[in-house]
Short mmCIF file of C-alpha atoms and ligand atoms in Angstrom, two decimals:
data_model
loop_
_atom_site.label_atom_id
_atom_site.label_comp_id
_atom_site.label_asym_id
_atom_site.label_seq_id
_atom_site.Cartn_x
_atom_site.Cartn_y
_atom_site.Cartn_z
CA UNK N 701 102.37 27.39 77.01
CA UNK N 702 102.95 25.77 80.40
CA UNK N 703 104.68 28.88 81.71
CA UNK N 704 101.97 31.15 80.31
CA UNK N 705 99.24 29.14 82.00
CA UNK N 706 101.22 28.84 85.20
CA UNK N 707 102.06 32.47 85.74
CA UNK N 708 99.45 34.49 83.84
CA UNK N 709 96.30 32.41 83.62
CA UNK N 710 96.69 31.16 87.18
CA UNK N 711 97.31 34.40 89.06
CA UNK N 712 94.22 33.82 91.18
CA UNK N 713 95.76 30.57 92.37
CA UNK N 714 99.00 32.27 93.37
CA UNK N 715 97.19 35.12 95.11
CA UNK N 716 95.30 32.50 97.14
CA UNK N 717 98.40 30.46 97.97
CA UNK N 718 100.48 33.47 98.96
CA UNK N 719 97.70 34.48 101.26
CA UNK N 720 97.60 31.08 102.92
CA UNK N 721 101.23 30.18 103.28
CA UNK N 722 103.19 31.28 106.27
CA UNK N 723 106.72 31.53 104.95
CA UNK N 724 108.38 31.35 108.37
CA UNK N 725 108.98 27.72 109.37
CA UNK N 726 111.38 25.79 107.21
CA UNK N 727 108.83 23.15 106.23
CA UNK N 728 106.42 25.75 104.91
CA UNK N 729 109.16 27.48 102.94
CA UNK N 730 110.07 24.24 101.22
CA UNK N 731 106.40 23.73 100.51
CA UNK N 732 106.03 27.24 99.08
CA UNK N 733 109.00 26.68 96.79
CA UNK N 734 107.74 23.29 95.63
CA UNK N 735 104.24 24.52 94.73
CA UNK N 736 105.16 26.25 91.44
CA UNK N 737 107.22 23.17 90.49
CA UNK N 738 104.25 20.91 91.22
CA UNK N 739 101.90 23.03 89.10
CA UNK N 740 104.52 23.18 86.34
CA UNK N 741 104.90 19.41 86.21
CA UNK N 742 101.13 18.98 86.21
CA UNK N 743 100.48 21.49 83.44
CA UNK N 744 103.39 20.20 81.38
CA UNK N 745 101.98 16.68 81.59
CA UNK N 746 98.63 17.97 80.41
CA UNK N 747 99.98 19.87 77.40
CA UNK N 748 102.35 17.01 76.68
CA UNK N 749 99.25 14.86 76.22
CA UNK N 750 97.12 17.41 74.34
CA UNK N 751 99.42 19.12 71.85
CA UNK N 752 99.58 17.07 68.64
CA UNK N 753 99.85 18.01 64.95
CA UNK N 754 96.63 19.44 63.40
CA UNK N 755 94.68 19.65 66.67
CA UNK N 756 97.04 21.67 68.84
CA UNK N 757 95.97 25.13 67.68
CA UNK N 758 92.20 24.81 68.23
CA UNK N 759 92.75 23.00 71.54
CA UNK N 760 95.16 25.61 72.87
CA UNK N 761 93.01 28.52 71.67
CA UNK N 762 89.91 27.17 73.38
CA UNK N 763 91.82 26.46 76.60
CA UNK N 764 93.37 29.93 76.61
CA UNK N 765 90.06 31.71 76.04
CA UNK N 766 88.15 29.70 78.66
CA UNK N 767 90.99 29.99 81.18
CA UNK N 768 91.19 33.70 80.54
CA UNK N 769 87.48 34.11 81.34
CA UNK N 770 87.76 31.89 84.44
CA UNK N 771 90.85 33.77 85.56
CA UNK N 772 89.02 37.07 85.23
CA UNK N 773 86.01 36.11 87.37
CA UNK N 774 88.19 34.34 89.94
CA UNK N 775 90.54 37.29 90.25
CA UNK N 776 87.98 40.09 90.16
CA UNK N 777 85.16 38.49 92.11
CA UNK N 778 87.01 35.97 94.25
CA UNK N 779 84.86 33.09 93.01
CA UNK N 780 85.89 29.45 92.88
CA UNK N 781 85.05 27.40 89.83
CA UNK N 782 82.97 24.40 90.89
CA UNK N 783 79.96 22.52 89.56
CA UNK N 784 77.59 25.06 91.17
CA UNK N 785 79.37 27.86 89.29
CA UNK N 786 78.96 25.83 86.11
CA UNK N 787 75.24 25.51 86.83
CA UNK N 788 75.08 29.30 87.18
CA UNK N 789 76.96 29.71 83.94
CA UNK N 790 74.80 27.33 81.92
CA UNK N 791 71.60 28.77 83.34
CA UNK N 792 72.57 32.42 82.91
CA UNK N 793 70.30 34.55 80.77
CA UNK N 794 71.70 36.69 77.98
CA UNK N 795 70.91 39.84 79.97
CA UNK N 796 72.92 38.66 82.96
CA UNK N 797 75.79 37.72 80.69
CA UNK N 798 75.79 41.17 79.12
CA UNK N 799 76.41 42.66 82.56
CA UNK N 800 79.90 41.21 82.32
CA UNK N 801 80.67 43.16 79.18
CA UNK N 802 82.57 46.19 80.46
CA UNK N 803 85.88 47.89 79.64
CA UNK N 804 87.82 46.07 82.34
CA UNK N 805 86.59 42.64 81.22
CA UNK N 806 87.14 43.44 77.55
CA UNK N 807 90.70 44.64 78.02
CA UNK N 808 91.46 41.62 80.22
CA UNK N 809 90.07 39.37 77.47
CA UNK N 810 92.00 41.17 74.73
CA UNK N 811 95.33 41.13 76.58
CA UNK N 812 95.42 37.71 78.20
CA UNK N 813 93.04 35.80 75.92
CA UNK N 814 92.81 37.10 72.37
CA UNK N 815 96.43 38.27 71.97
CA UNK N 816 98.04 34.98 73.03
CA UNK N 817 95.45 33.03 71.02
CA UNK N 818 96.40 35.09 67.98
CA UNK N 819 100.07 34.33 68.59
CA UNK N 820 99.30 30.63 68.88
CA UNK N 821 97.37 30.70 65.59
CA UNK N 822 100.17 32.56 63.80
CA UNK N 823 103.15 30.67 65.14
CA UNK N 824 104.56 27.72 63.34
CA UNK N 825 105.03 24.58 65.43
CA UNK N 826 107.51 22.07 64.16
CA UNK N 827 106.96 18.49 65.24
CA UNK N 828 109.63 15.83 65.04
CA UNK N 829 109.15 12.63 63.01
CA UNK N 830 106.49 10.45 64.66
CA UNK N 831 108.68 7.96 66.51
CA UNK N 832 111.13 10.54 67.80
CA UNK N 833 108.23 12.79 68.82
CA UNK N 834 106.63 9.94 70.77
CA UNK N 835 109.89 9.04 72.45
CA UNK N 836 110.47 12.67 73.41
CA UNK N 837 106.99 12.93 74.89
CA UNK N 838 107.44 9.77 76.87
CA UNK N 839 110.76 10.93 78.32
CA UNK N 840 109.38 14.33 79.34
CA UNK N 841 106.26 12.73 80.84
CA UNK N 842 108.43 10.40 82.89
CA UNK N 843 110.54 13.34 84.04
CA UNK N 844 107.41 15.18 85.18
CA UNK N 845 106.11 12.11 87.01
CA UNK N 846 109.48 11.72 88.69
CA UNK N 847 109.35 15.35 89.82
CA UNK N 848 105.81 14.91 91.13
CA UNK N 849 106.77 11.70 92.93
CA UNK N 850 109.75 13.38 94.56
CA UNK N 851 107.54 16.20 95.84
CA UNK N 852 104.95 13.73 97.11
CA UNK N 853 107.59 11.70 98.92
CA UNK N 854 109.27 14.61 100.66
CA UNK N 855 106.31 16.89 101.35
CA UNK N 856 103.32 14.56 101.69
CA UNK N 857 102.35 15.93 105.09
CA UNK N 858 102.46 19.59 104.00
CA UNK N 859 100.34 18.89 100.92
CA UNK N 860 97.85 16.72 102.81
CA UNK N 861 97.35 19.38 105.48
CA UNK N 862 97.28 22.31 103.05
CA UNK N 863 94.78 20.47 100.87
CA UNK N 864 92.59 19.56 103.84
CA UNK N 865 92.61 23.10 105.21
CA UNK N 866 92.08 24.66 101.78
CA UNK N 867 90.00 22.19 99.83
CA UNK N 868 88.85 24.92 97.45
CA UNK N 869 92.36 25.45 96.10
CA UNK N 870 91.91 22.94 93.27
CA UNK N 871 89.00 25.01 91.99
CA UNK N 872 91.46 27.79 91.21
CA UNK N 873 93.75 25.77 88.96
CA UNK N 874 93.25 26.62 85.29
CA UNK N 875 92.38 24.81 83.08
CA UNK N 876 91.51 21.70 85.13
CA UNK N 877 89.01 23.54 87.35
CA UNK N 878 86.43 24.31 84.69
CA UNK N 879 86.99 21.09 82.77
CA UNK N 880 86.38 19.02 85.92
CA UNK N 881 83.50 21.23 87.12
CA UNK N 882 81.75 21.02 83.77
CA UNK N 883 82.12 17.24 83.88
CA UNK N 884 80.67 17.16 87.41
CA UNK N 885 77.83 19.45 86.39
CA UNK N 886 76.75 17.24 83.49
CA UNK N 887 77.19 14.13 85.58
CA UNK N 888 74.92 15.65 88.25
CA UNK N 889 72.37 16.58 85.59
CA UNK N 890 72.21 13.01 84.36
CA UNK N 891 72.06 11.59 87.91
CA UNK N 892 69.24 13.93 88.92
CA UNK N 893 66.99 12.27 86.38
CA UNK N 894 67.52 8.85 87.91
CA UNK N 895 64.64 7.10 89.54
CA UNK N 896 64.65 6.58 93.30
CA UNK N 897 64.77 2.92 94.25
CA UNK N 898 62.87 1.29 97.10
CA UNK N 899 64.94 -1.63 98.34
CA UNK N 900 62.25 -3.74 99.97
CA UNK N 901 58.69 -2.46 100.02
CA UNK N 902 57.54 -5.43 102.03
CA UNK N 903 60.00 -5.04 104.90
CA UNK N 904 58.15 -4.91 108.19
CA UNK N 905 58.42 -5.24 111.90
CA UNK N 906 58.33 -8.83 113.18
CA UNK N 907 58.96 -8.45 116.89
CA UNK N 908 59.14 -10.84 119.80
CA UNK N 909 56.09 -10.05 121.91
CA UNK N 910 57.14 -8.12 124.97
CA UNK N 911 55.08 -4.93 125.09
CA UNK N 912 58.12 -2.71 125.59
CA UNK N 913 59.22 0.12 123.30
CA UNK N 914 62.56 -0.51 121.62
CA UNK N 915 64.92 2.46 121.64
CA UNK N 916 68.22 2.14 119.87
CA UNK N 917 70.94 4.77 119.77
CA UNK N 918 73.44 4.53 116.94
CA UNK N 919 76.42 6.82 117.37
CA UNK N 920 78.32 7.35 114.13
CA UNK N 921 81.88 8.25 115.05
CA UNK N 922 84.10 10.51 112.98
CA UNK N 923 87.76 9.77 112.24
CA UNK N 924 88.18 7.61 115.36
CA UNK N 925 90.66 4.79 114.90
CA UNK N 926 90.44 1.54 116.75
CA UNK N 927 94.01 1.33 117.98
CA UNK N 928 93.76 4.50 120.08
CA UNK N 929 91.00 3.09 122.27
CA UNK N 930 92.16 1.81 125.65
CA UNK N 931 89.29 -0.68 125.35
CA UNK N 932 91.14 -2.16 122.38
CA UNK N 933 94.49 -2.42 124.11
CA UNK N 934 95.93 1.08 123.65
CA UNK N 935 98.41 1.78 126.44
CA UNK N 936 96.99 5.20 127.33
CA UNK N 937 93.81 5.66 129.41
CA UNK N 938 91.63 7.01 126.58
CA UNK N 939 88.44 5.28 127.78
CA UNK N 940 88.23 6.27 131.45
CA UNK N 941 84.43 6.21 131.47
CA UNK N 942 83.50 3.40 129.10
CA UNK N 943 85.88 1.05 130.91
CA UNK N 944 83.48 1.34 133.82
CA UNK N 945 80.44 0.41 131.69
CA UNK N 946 79.39 -3.09 130.75
CA UNK N 947 80.20 -2.54 127.08
CA UNK N 948 81.59 -4.87 124.42
CA UNK N 949 84.32 -3.40 122.27
CA UNK N 950 84.72 -5.26 118.99
CA UNK N 951 88.42 -5.02 118.36
CA UNK N 952 88.80 -6.00 114.72
CA UNK N 953 86.33 -3.96 112.69
CA UNK N 954 87.10 -2.78 109.17
CA UNK N 955 85.50 0.35 107.72
CA UNK N 956 83.99 0.39 104.25
CA UNK N 957 85.91 3.45 103.13
CA UNK N 958 88.57 5.91 104.18
CA UNK N 959 86.40 9.01 103.90
CA UNK N 960 83.07 10.12 105.34
CA UNK N 961 81.50 10.54 101.91
CA UNK N 962 81.96 6.85 101.15
CA UNK N 963 81.89 5.23 104.59
CA UNK N 964 78.71 6.79 105.94
CA UNK N 965 76.40 5.85 103.03
CA UNK N 966 78.08 2.43 102.83
CA UNK N 967 77.49 1.77 106.55
CA UNK N 968 73.74 2.25 106.13
CA UNK N 969 73.48 0.37 102.83
CA UNK N 970 72.40 -3.25 102.54
CA UNK N 971 75.18 -3.80 100.00
CA UNK N 972 78.60 -5.05 101.08
CA UNK N 973 81.60 -2.83 100.42
CA UNK N 974 82.52 -4.85 97.34
CA UNK N 975 79.21 -4.04 95.62
CA UNK N 976 78.53 -0.60 97.11
CA UNK N 977 78.65 2.45 94.83
CA UNK N 978 78.63 5.96 96.33
CA UNK N 979 77.11 7.21 93.08
CA UNK N 980 74.11 4.89 93.31
CA UNK N 981 73.47 5.20 97.03
CA UNK N 982 71.70 8.61 97.02
CA UNK N 983 69.09 7.08 94.71
CA UNK N 984 68.27 4.17 96.91
CA UNK N 985 66.88 3.48 100.38
CA UNK N 986 68.99 2.44 103.35
CA UNK N 987 68.42 0.81 106.74
CA UNK N 988 66.93 4.04 108.15
CA UNK N 989 64.22 4.00 105.46
CA UNK N 990 63.41 0.36 106.22
CA UNK N 991 63.17 1.13 109.94
CA UNK N 992 61.05 4.19 109.28
CA UNK N 993 58.74 2.36 106.86
CA UNK N 994 58.35 -0.47 109.36
CA UNK N 995 57.06 1.93 111.99
CA UNK N 996 60.14 3.12 113.86
CA UNK N 997 60.41 6.79 114.69
CA UNK N 998 63.86 7.60 113.25
CA UNK N 999 65.61 10.78 114.35
CA UNK N 1000 68.99 11.93 113.09
CA UNK N 1001 70.95 14.39 115.20
CA UNK N 1002 73.55 16.00 112.93
CA UNK N 1003 76.74 17.47 114.34
CA UNK N 1004 79.21 16.56 111.58
CA UNK N 1005 79.41 17.95 108.05
CA UNK N 1006 76.07 16.56 106.86
CA UNK N 1007 74.64 13.05 106.68
CA UNK N 1008 75.79 12.35 103.11
CA UNK N 1009 72.16 11.97 102.03
CA UNK N 1010 71.38 8.95 104.22
CA UNK N 1011 69.05 10.93 106.53
CA UNK N 1012 67.11 12.72 103.82
CA UNK N 1013 63.83 10.93 104.43
CA UNK N 1014 63.88 10.89 108.24
CA UNK N 1015 63.48 13.58 110.89
CA UNK N 1016 66.74 15.52 111.26
CA UNK N 1017 67.99 18.11 113.73
CA UNK N 1018 71.06 20.15 112.82
CA UNK N 1019 73.08 20.99 115.93
CA UNK N 1020 75.19 23.66 114.22
CA UNK N 1021 72.07 25.46 112.98
CA UNK N 1022 70.47 25.28 116.44
CA UNK N 1023 73.68 26.82 117.80
CA UNK N 1024 73.41 26.02 121.50
CA UNK N 1025 75.81 28.59 122.95
CA UNK N 1026 77.05 26.28 125.64
CA UNK N 1027 78.67 23.94 123.09
CA UNK N 1028 78.74 25.82 119.77
CA UNK N 1029 80.79 28.67 118.38
CA UNK N 1030 78.61 29.30 115.33
CA UNK N 1031 80.68 27.03 113.08
CA UNK N 1032 81.18 23.87 115.12
CA UNK N 1033 79.66 22.28 118.20
CA UNK N 1034 81.24 19.93 120.68
CA UNK N 1035 79.49 16.56 120.53
CA UNK N 1036 78.08 16.94 124.05
CA UNK N 1037 75.58 19.28 122.39
CA UNK N 1038 73.56 16.17 121.46
CA UNK N 1039 73.03 15.01 125.07
CA UNK N 1040 70.16 17.38 125.77
CA UNK N 1041 68.17 16.60 122.60
CA UNK N 1042 68.75 12.90 123.28
CA UNK N 1043 67.36 13.23 126.81
CA UNK N 1044 64.35 15.09 125.43
CA UNK N 1045 63.65 12.34 122.91
CA UNK N 1046 64.03 9.62 125.56
CA UNK N 1047 61.67 11.42 127.93
CA UNK N 1048 58.99 11.55 125.24
CA UNK N 1049 59.18 8.13 123.60
CA UNK N 1050 55.81 7.04 122.24
CA UNK N 1051 56.88 4.07 120.14
CA UNK N 1052 59.85 2.15 118.82
CA UNK N 1053 62.58 4.69 118.18
CA UNK N 1054 66.01 4.82 116.55
CA UNK N 1055 68.20 7.84 117.23
CA UNK N 1056 71.36 8.43 115.22
CA UNK N 1057 74.00 10.73 116.65
CA UNK N 1058 76.33 11.85 113.88
CA UNK N 1059 79.33 13.11 115.78
CA UNK N 1060 82.18 15.46 114.91
CA UNK N 1061 84.39 13.03 116.86
CA UNK N 1062 88.07 13.41 116.00
CA UNK N 1063 87.71 15.31 112.73
CA UNK N 1064 91.06 16.73 111.69
CA UNK N 1065 93.26 18.52 111.20
CA UNK N 1066 91.89 20.84 113.92
CA UNK N 1067 91.78 18.08 116.54
CA UNK N 1068 92.10 20.66 119.32
CA UNK N 1069 88.71 22.13 118.43
CA UNK N 1070 86.88 18.87 119.12
CA UNK N 1071 86.91 18.95 122.94
CA UNK N 1072 86.45 21.43 125.73
CA UNK N 1073 89.34 22.58 127.95
CA UNK N 1074 88.78 20.06 130.73
CA UNK N 1075 89.57 17.26 128.25
CA UNK N 1076 93.06 18.56 127.57
CA UNK N 1077 94.20 15.41 129.26
CA UNK N 1078 97.36 14.61 127.31
CA UNK N 1079 99.82 17.47 126.84
CA UNK N 1080 101.50 19.26 125.13
CA UNK N 1081 98.80 19.64 122.47
CA UNK N 1082 98.84 20.94 118.91
CA UNK N 1083 96.45 23.87 119.06
CA UNK N 1084 96.41 24.77 115.37
CA UNK N 1085 95.00 23.38 112.13
CA UNK N 1086 98.52 23.67 110.65
CA UNK N 1087 99.52 20.37 112.16
CA UNK N 1088 102.59 20.24 109.95
CA UNK N 1089 104.11 22.70 112.42
CA UNK N 1090 103.58 20.35 115.38
CA UNK N 1091 105.64 17.39 116.49
CA UNK N 1092 104.10 13.94 116.23
CA UNK N 1093 103.85 13.69 120.02
CA UNK N 1094 101.70 16.83 120.24
CA UNK N 1095 99.50 15.66 117.35
CA UNK N 1096 98.92 12.28 119.00
CA UNK N 1097 98.22 13.94 122.37
CA UNK N 1098 95.59 16.17 120.79
CA UNK N 1099 94.06 13.28 118.89
CA UNK N 1100 93.95 11.14 122.05
CA UNK N 1101 92.14 13.96 123.85
CA UNK N 1102 89.43 13.77 121.17
CA UNK N 1103 89.09 10.06 121.96
CA UNK N 1104 88.76 10.77 125.69
CA UNK N 1105 86.08 13.30 124.80
CA UNK N 1106 84.27 10.79 122.56
CA UNK N 1107 84.49 8.27 125.42
CA UNK N 1108 82.64 10.83 127.52
CA UNK N 1109 79.99 11.48 124.83
CA UNK N 1110 79.23 7.76 124.42
CA UNK N 1111 79.17 7.30 128.18
CA UNK N 1112 76.69 10.18 128.59
CA UNK N 1113 74.35 8.55 126.07
CA UNK N 1114 74.54 5.22 127.93
CA UNK N 1115 73.80 6.95 131.24
CA UNK N 1116 70.80 8.65 129.61
CA UNK N 1117 69.48 5.28 128.44
CA UNK N 1118 69.99 3.78 131.89
CA UNK N 1119 67.61 6.37 133.30
CA UNK N 1120 64.80 4.72 131.34
CA UNK N 1121 64.80 1.07 132.45
CA UNK N 1122 61.26 0.73 131.10
CA UNK N 1123 62.66 0.95 127.56
CA UNK N 1124 64.23 -1.95 125.71
CA UNK N 1125 67.31 0.06 124.87
CA UNK N 1126 70.66 -0.49 123.28
CA UNK N 1127 73.51 1.55 121.87
CA UNK N 1128 76.13 0.99 119.22
CA UNK N 1129 79.03 3.33 118.62
CA UNK N 1130 80.92 2.81 115.38
CA UNK N 1131 83.32 5.14 113.61
CA UNK N 1132 83.20 5.90 109.87
CA UNK N 1133 86.96 5.54 109.23
CA UNK N 1134 90.25 6.00 111.01
CA UNK N 1135 93.11 8.45 110.73
CA UNK N 1136 96.84 8.43 110.07
CA UNK N 1137 98.86 10.40 112.60
CA UNK N 1138 102.25 10.44 110.93
CA UNK N 1139 102.89 6.70 110.66
CA UNK N 1140 105.22 6.26 107.65
CA UNK N 1141 104.88 9.98 106.97
CA UNK N 1142 101.14 9.71 106.27
CA UNK N 1143 98.57 12.01 107.85
CA UNK N 1144 94.78 12.43 107.90
CA UNK N 1145 92.70 9.94 105.86
CA UNK N 1146 91.29 9.33 102.41
CA UNK N 1147 93.91 7.04 100.85
CA UNK N 1148 92.49 4.60 98.27
CA UNK N 1149 90.99 1.69 100.23
CA UNK N 1150 93.25 -0.93 98.66
CA UNK N 1151 96.44 0.71 99.89
CA UNK N 1152 95.10 2.37 103.05
CA UNK N 1153 96.94 1.41 106.25
CA UNK N 1154 95.11 -0.08 109.25
CA UNK N 1155 95.25 3.33 110.95
CA UNK N 1156 92.71 4.56 108.39
CA UNK N 1157 90.43 1.54 108.06
CA UNK N 1158 90.31 -0.18 111.48
CA UNK N 1159 87.54 1.47 113.45
CA UNK N 1160 86.18 1.17 116.98
CA UNK N 1161 82.77 -0.47 117.45
CA UNK N 1162 81.29 -0.51 120.93
CA UNK N 1163 78.03 -2.09 122.04
CA UNK N 1164 75.93 -1.54 125.14
CA UNK N 1165 72.63 -3.23 125.93
CA UNK N 1166 70.06 -2.68 128.63
CA UNK N 1167 69.00 -5.67 130.70
CA UNK N 1168 65.56 -5.35 129.06
CA UNK N 1169 67.05 -5.71 125.59
CA UNK N 1170 69.22 -8.67 126.55
CA UNK N 1171 66.25 -10.44 128.08
CA UNK N 1172 63.47 -9.61 125.66
CA UNK N 1173 65.57 -9.92 122.54
CA UNK N 1174 67.00 -13.21 123.83
CA UNK N 1175 70.61 -12.12 123.40
CA UNK N 1176 73.37 -14.00 125.22
CA UNK N 1177 75.58 -11.01 126.06
CA UNK N 1178 78.44 -13.16 127.38
CA UNK N 1179 78.46 -15.00 124.07
CA UNK N 1180 78.77 -11.68 122.22
CA UNK N 1181 81.63 -10.72 124.55
CA UNK N 1182 83.44 -13.92 123.74
CA UNK N 1183 83.28 -12.92 120.06
CA UNK N 1184 84.86 -9.48 120.52
CA UNK N 1185 87.94 -10.51 118.54
CA UNK N 1186 86.04 -11.89 115.54
CA UNK N 1187 86.80 -9.81 112.43
CA UNK N 1188 83.76 -7.70 111.53
CA UNK N 1189 83.22 -4.84 109.12
CA UNK N 1190 80.74 -2.10 108.26
CA UNK N 1191 79.08 -4.71 106.02
CA UNK N 1192 77.57 -6.22 109.19
CA UNK N 1193 75.77 -3.07 110.24
CA UNK N 1194 72.67 -3.26 108.04
CA UNK N 1195 71.99 -6.92 108.73
CA UNK N 1196 72.83 -6.78 112.44
CA UNK N 1197 70.52 -3.80 112.95
CA UNK N 1198 67.76 -5.39 110.86
CA UNK N 1199 68.02 -8.51 113.04
CA UNK N 1200 68.34 -6.75 116.38
CA UNK N 1201 65.55 -4.29 115.61
CA UNK N 1202 63.36 -7.13 114.39
CA UNK N 1203 62.86 -6.05 110.79
CA UNK N 1204 61.82 -8.86 108.52
CA UNK N 1205 63.32 -8.08 105.13
CA UNK N 1206 64.26 -10.26 102.21
CA UNK N 1207 67.58 -8.34 102.08
CA UNK N 1208 68.64 -9.78 105.43
CA UNK N 1209 71.75 -11.93 105.28
CA UNK N 1210 72.20 -14.13 108.32
CA UNK N 1211 75.98 -14.41 107.77
CA UNK N 1212 76.29 -10.67 108.32
CA UNK N 1213 74.24 -10.49 111.54
CA UNK N 1214 76.75 -10.33 114.36
CA UNK N 1215 74.01 -10.98 116.94
CA UNK N 1216 72.73 -14.16 115.33
CA UNK N 1217 75.27 -16.63 116.79
CA UNK N 1218 74.36 -15.35 120.26
CA UNK N 1219 70.59 -15.34 119.87
CA UNK N 1220 68.89 -17.78 122.22
CA UNK N 1221 65.51 -17.88 120.47
CA UNK N 1222 65.11 -17.68 116.67
CA UNK N 1223 63.75 -14.44 115.26
CA UNK N 1224 60.01 -14.35 114.69
CA UNK N 1225 59.10 -14.06 111.03
CA UNK N 1226 56.11 -12.64 109.28
CA UNK N 1227 54.65 -14.41 106.32
CA UNK N 1228 54.33 -11.44 104.07
CA UNK N 1229 51.88 -13.14 101.76
CA UNK N 1230 49.18 -13.37 104.41
CA UNK N 1231 50.44 -10.60 106.65
CA UNK N 1232 50.17 -12.89 109.64
CA UNK N 1233 52.72 -13.51 112.26
CA UNK N 1234 54.19 -16.95 111.88
CA UNK N 1235 56.63 -18.02 114.51
CA UNK N 1236 59.38 -20.37 113.58
CA UNK N 1237 58.99 -23.87 114.96
CA UNK N 1238 61.80 -23.44 117.45
CA UNK N 1239 60.08 -20.42 118.90
CA UNK N 1240 56.82 -22.16 119.80
ZN1 ZN E 2012 84.66 10.86 108.42
#
């Protein structure tokens, strides 16, 4: 059954893999040879768990028939089975379904679905006595796991890169593709019915009185790791521009996840990493909603792969869609593309404003695509997404160039803010997660948080403040500087921003406000009950 699934019911998978694999370099050849073994071990494990007396025939028949149908549409129409495909399937009318009934589909079904199902029904399967059967299963499962572990140990890099470059490949693997997609589809259906949660309807602005507009730029970095910043002690000059600015680089900051999908929503959430759930977050407000409800104009400039639902209720501009030819190639834009829109916004500020720049940063594995030619500072570089074919030195050079480019992007934003001394402005750059560049044979990111190395979870966080903000927000900047080595995390972001941007919310936790120890005058508070401003005693 394993062999039948592997080589007949998964031909779409093999067509795809053959197409993608370059068989030339030795590493890729090893990878190509190991792939069928990997799929074999995986499928064998699955059947090992599913095939039991009494139930094996119906289970196998259903799996064969469904896989046969999936195989047909994947092979003939080049589709990938995901939860959207499942939505199509479940919402298809009978008329649409009948369109699929044609001689080619019927003969495909008869040959690869009905015939083997018939054989399964007719054949006699002899099971061993219970204990021996169990022992046999256990031994073969262990053997499969050993095989899988061996492949993971020797070819981790190849699989990580191939998977990252061809994420859709798992949607071609029968029968797990449709089983998983159906699960995701029903899960999405049940989540869609969930009620949206306001987190604090009474949150409001409680500012010090100064008559200036507050403008805060939050730059969300992508895949930048702390240790490759010269500002944090890296021995290469990766921060040529920011080293000339009066910035504070917090050197020990831990991310809340190892992937964008978890880190970005977690950064904006009021919940600490330990209580944050990526499944709940789309149904609940975040700091941007609080700021927006309190009267801030919030603008999100998107240049990464989407804002992971945190910007859904604020004004958003999509840089890729706007396709500025100077910085974009139709698929990606260099992060400098956001400088012009930022300048526009700053020139037309009519109230307190928060601007989020969601950067492409150092997104891998195509590091070389993240910067323009003049930033090819460290050489030789790895100018391909197949980084498994590059030496570590070239990969690190290319990655470091992305950091130099990011240094430039952050610097440009600071320079833009400096041109408006009449604004009480500040800027915080913080990356979503880090990246492994071959340390201990690990590449890219996304390892489970508990076992992720520092390369993936220690992120840069850099602060700049205008003189107006330091003065009017009563911040002792030198005090903040002296705390640059204090361990912080993404958990601090919500509470620090709420404090700095003068939002009075019951969700605020003073322990997680990194500005608080360096605040010279206590924050003004509003007594929500009477809606009147009530200064704290120390502030009078
Ligand atoms: Zn990311």
